[in-house]
GROMACS .gro file of N, CA and C in nm:
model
  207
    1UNK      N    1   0.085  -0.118   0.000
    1UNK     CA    2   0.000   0.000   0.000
    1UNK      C    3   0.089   0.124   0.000
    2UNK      N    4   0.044   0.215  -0.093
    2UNK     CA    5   0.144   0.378  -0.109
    2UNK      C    6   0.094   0.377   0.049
    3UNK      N    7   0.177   0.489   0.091
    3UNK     CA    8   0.174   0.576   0.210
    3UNK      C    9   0.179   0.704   0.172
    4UNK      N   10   0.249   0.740   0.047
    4UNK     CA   11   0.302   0.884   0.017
    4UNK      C   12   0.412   0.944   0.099
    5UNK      N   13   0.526   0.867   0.150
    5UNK     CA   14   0.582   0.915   0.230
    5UNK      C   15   0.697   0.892   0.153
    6UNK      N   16   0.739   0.793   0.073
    6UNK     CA   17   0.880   0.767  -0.020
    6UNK      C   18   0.902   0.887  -0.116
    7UNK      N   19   0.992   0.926  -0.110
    7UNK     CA   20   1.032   1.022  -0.197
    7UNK      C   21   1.110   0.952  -0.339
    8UNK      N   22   1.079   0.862  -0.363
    8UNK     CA   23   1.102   0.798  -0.499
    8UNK      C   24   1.030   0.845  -0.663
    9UNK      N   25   1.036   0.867  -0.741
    9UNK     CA   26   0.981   0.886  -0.833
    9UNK      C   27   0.892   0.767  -0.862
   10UNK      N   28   0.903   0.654  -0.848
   10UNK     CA   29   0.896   0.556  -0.853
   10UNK      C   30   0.787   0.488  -0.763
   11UNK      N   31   0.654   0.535  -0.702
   11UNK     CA   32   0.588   0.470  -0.586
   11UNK      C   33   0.538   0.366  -0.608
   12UNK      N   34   0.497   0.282  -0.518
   12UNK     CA   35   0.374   0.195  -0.576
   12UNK      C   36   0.261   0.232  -0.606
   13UNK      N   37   0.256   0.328  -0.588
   13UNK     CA   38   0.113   0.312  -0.675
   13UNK      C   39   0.092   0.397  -0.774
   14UNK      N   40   0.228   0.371  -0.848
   14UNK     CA   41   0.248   0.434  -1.028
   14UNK      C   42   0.244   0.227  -1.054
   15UNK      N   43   0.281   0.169  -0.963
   15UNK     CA   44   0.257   0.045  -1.006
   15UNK      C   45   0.112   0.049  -1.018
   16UNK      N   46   0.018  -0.009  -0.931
   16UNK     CA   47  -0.091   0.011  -0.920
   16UNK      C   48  -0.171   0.065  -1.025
   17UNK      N   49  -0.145   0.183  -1.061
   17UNK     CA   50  -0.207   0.251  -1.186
   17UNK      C   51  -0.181   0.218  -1.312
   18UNK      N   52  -0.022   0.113  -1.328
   18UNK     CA   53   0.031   0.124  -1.448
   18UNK      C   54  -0.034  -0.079  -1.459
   19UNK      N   55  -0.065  -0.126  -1.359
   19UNK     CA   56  -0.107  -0.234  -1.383
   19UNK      C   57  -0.295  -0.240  -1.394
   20UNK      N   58  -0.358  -0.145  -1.331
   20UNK     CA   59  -0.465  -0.119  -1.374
   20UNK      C   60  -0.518  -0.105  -1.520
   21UNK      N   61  -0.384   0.019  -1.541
   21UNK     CA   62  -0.398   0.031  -1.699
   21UNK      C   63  -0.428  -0.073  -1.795
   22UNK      N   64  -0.319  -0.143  -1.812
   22UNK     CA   65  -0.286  -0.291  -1.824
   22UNK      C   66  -0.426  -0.405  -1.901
   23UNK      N   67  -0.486  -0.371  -1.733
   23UNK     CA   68  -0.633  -0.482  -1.732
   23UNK      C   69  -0.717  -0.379  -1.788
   24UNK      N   70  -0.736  -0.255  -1.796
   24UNK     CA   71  -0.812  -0.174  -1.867
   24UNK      C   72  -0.858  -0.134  -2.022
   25UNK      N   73  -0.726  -0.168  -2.059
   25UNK     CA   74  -0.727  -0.146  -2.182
   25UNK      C   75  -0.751  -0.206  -2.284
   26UNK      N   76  -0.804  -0.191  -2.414
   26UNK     CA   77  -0.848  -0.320  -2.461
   26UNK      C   78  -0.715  -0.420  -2.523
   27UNK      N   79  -0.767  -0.515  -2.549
   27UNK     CA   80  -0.656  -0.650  -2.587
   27UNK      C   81  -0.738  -0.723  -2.667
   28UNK      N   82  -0.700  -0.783  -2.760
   28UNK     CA   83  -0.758  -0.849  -2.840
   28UNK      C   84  -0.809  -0.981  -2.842
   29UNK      N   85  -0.771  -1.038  -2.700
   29UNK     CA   86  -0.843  -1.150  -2.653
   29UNK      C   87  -0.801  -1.164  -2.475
   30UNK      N   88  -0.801  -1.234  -2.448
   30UNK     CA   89  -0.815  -1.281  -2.247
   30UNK      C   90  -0.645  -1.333  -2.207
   31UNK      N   91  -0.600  -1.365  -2.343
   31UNK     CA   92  -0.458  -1.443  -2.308
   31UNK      C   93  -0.379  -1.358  -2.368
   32UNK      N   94  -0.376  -1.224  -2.455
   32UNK     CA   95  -0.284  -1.130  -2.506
   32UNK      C   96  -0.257  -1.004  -2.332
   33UNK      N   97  -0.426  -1.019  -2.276
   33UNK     CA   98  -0.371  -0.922  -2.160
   33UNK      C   99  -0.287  -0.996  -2.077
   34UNK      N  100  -0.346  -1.137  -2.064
   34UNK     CA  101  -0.249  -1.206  -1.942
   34UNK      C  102  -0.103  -1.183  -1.971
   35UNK      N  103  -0.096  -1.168  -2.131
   35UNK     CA  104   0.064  -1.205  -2.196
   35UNK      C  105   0.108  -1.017  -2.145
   36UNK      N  106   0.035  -0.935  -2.178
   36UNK     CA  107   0.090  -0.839  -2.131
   36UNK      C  108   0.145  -0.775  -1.998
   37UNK      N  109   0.028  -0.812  -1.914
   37UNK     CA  110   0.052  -0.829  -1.769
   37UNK      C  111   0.130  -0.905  -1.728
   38UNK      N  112   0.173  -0.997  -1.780
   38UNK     CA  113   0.264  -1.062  -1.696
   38UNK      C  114   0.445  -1.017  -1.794
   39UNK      N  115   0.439  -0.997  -1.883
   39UNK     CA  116   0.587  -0.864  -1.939
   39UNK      C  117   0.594  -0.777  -1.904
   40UNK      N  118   0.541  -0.700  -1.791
   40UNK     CA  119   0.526  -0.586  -1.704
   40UNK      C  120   0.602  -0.610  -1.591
   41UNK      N  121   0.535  -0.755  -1.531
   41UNK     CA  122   0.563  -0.809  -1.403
   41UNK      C  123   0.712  -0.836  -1.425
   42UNK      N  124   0.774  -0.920  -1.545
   42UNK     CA  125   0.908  -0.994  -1.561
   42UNK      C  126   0.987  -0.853  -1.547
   43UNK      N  127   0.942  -0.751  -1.625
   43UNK     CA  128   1.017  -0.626  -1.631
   43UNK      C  129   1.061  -0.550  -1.502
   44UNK      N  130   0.954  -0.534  -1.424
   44UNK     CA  131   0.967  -0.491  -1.259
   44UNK      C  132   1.076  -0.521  -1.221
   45UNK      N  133   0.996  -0.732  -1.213
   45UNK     CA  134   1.119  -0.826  -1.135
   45UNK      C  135   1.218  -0.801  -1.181
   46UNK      N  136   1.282  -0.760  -1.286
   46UNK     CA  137   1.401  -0.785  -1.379
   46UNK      C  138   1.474  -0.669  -1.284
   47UNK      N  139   1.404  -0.547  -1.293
   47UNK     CA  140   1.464  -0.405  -1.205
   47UNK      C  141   1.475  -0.422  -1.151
   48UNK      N  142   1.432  -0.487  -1.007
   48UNK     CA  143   1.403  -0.499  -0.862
   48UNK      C  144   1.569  -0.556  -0.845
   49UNK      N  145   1.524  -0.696  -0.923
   49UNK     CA  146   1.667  -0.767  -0.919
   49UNK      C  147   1.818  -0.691  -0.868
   50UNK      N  148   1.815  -0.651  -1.046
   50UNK     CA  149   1.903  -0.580  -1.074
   50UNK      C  150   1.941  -0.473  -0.947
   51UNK      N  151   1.838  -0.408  -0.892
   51UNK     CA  152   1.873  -0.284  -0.797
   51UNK      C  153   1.936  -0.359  -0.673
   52UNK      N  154   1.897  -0.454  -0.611
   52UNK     CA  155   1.889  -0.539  -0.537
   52UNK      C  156   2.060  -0.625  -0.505
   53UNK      N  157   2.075  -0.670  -0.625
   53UNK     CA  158   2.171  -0.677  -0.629
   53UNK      C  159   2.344  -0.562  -0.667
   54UNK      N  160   2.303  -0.419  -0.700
   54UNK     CA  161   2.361  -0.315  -0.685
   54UNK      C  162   2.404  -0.308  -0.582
   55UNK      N  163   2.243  -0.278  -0.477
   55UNK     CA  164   2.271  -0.248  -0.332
   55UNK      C  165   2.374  -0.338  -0.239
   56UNK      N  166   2.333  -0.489  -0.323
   56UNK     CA  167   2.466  -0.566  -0.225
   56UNK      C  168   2.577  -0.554  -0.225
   57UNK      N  169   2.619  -0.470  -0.452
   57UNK     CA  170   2.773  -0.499  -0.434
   57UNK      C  171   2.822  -0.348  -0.390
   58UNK      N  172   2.745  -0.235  -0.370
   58UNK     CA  173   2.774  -0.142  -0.302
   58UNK      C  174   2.844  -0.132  -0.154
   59UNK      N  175   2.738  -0.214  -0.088
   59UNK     CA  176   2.763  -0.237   0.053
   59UNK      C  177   2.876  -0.330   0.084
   60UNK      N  178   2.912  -0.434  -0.038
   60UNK     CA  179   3.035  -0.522  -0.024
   60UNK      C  180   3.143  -0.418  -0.034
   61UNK      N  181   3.149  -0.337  -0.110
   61UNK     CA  182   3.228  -0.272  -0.129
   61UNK      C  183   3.282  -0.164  -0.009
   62UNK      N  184   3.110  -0.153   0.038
   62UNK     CA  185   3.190  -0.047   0.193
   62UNK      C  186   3.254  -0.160   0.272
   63UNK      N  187   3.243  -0.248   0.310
   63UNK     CA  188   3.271  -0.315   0.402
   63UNK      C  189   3.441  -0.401   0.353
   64UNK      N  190   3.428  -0.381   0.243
   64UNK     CA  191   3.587  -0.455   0.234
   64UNK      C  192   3.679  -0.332   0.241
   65UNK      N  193   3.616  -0.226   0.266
   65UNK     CA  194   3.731  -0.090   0.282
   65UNK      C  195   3.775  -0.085   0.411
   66UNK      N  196   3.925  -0.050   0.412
   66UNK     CA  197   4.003  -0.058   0.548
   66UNK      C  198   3.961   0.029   0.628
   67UNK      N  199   3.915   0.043   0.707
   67UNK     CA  200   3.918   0.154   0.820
   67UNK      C  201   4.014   0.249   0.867
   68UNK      N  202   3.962   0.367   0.848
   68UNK     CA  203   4.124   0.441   0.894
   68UNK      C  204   4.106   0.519   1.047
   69UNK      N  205   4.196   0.464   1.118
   69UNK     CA  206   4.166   0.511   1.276
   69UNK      C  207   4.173   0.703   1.331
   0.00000   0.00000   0.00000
């Protein structure tokens, strides 16, 4: 659920709206929206991933740095 409190460009509920869209719009049969909706979803996951794994090699990276006293 948005809160409106993330300062991301990015909220959920540009998801929300952009998957509404999605089921809203017309499609030319019941299995072209499923096919669409779900290349939306792979796309997300694909980002999420990707960010996800950024954040780890970021943080590997602070942590293999020497400390200076």
């Amino acid at each position: 659920m948005a809160t409106g409190t993330s300062n991301s460009p990015k909220q959920p509920i540009d998801t929300y709206a952009r998957l509404a869209h999605l089921l809203h719009t017309a499609a030319p049969d019941r299995e072209a929206m499923i096919d669409r909706v779900y290349e939306e979803l792979l796309a997300r996951e694909s980002r999420a991933y990707a960010a996800g794994w950024s954040d780890a090699l970021t943080e590997a990276r602070r942590s293999a740095r020497p400390r200076r006293p």
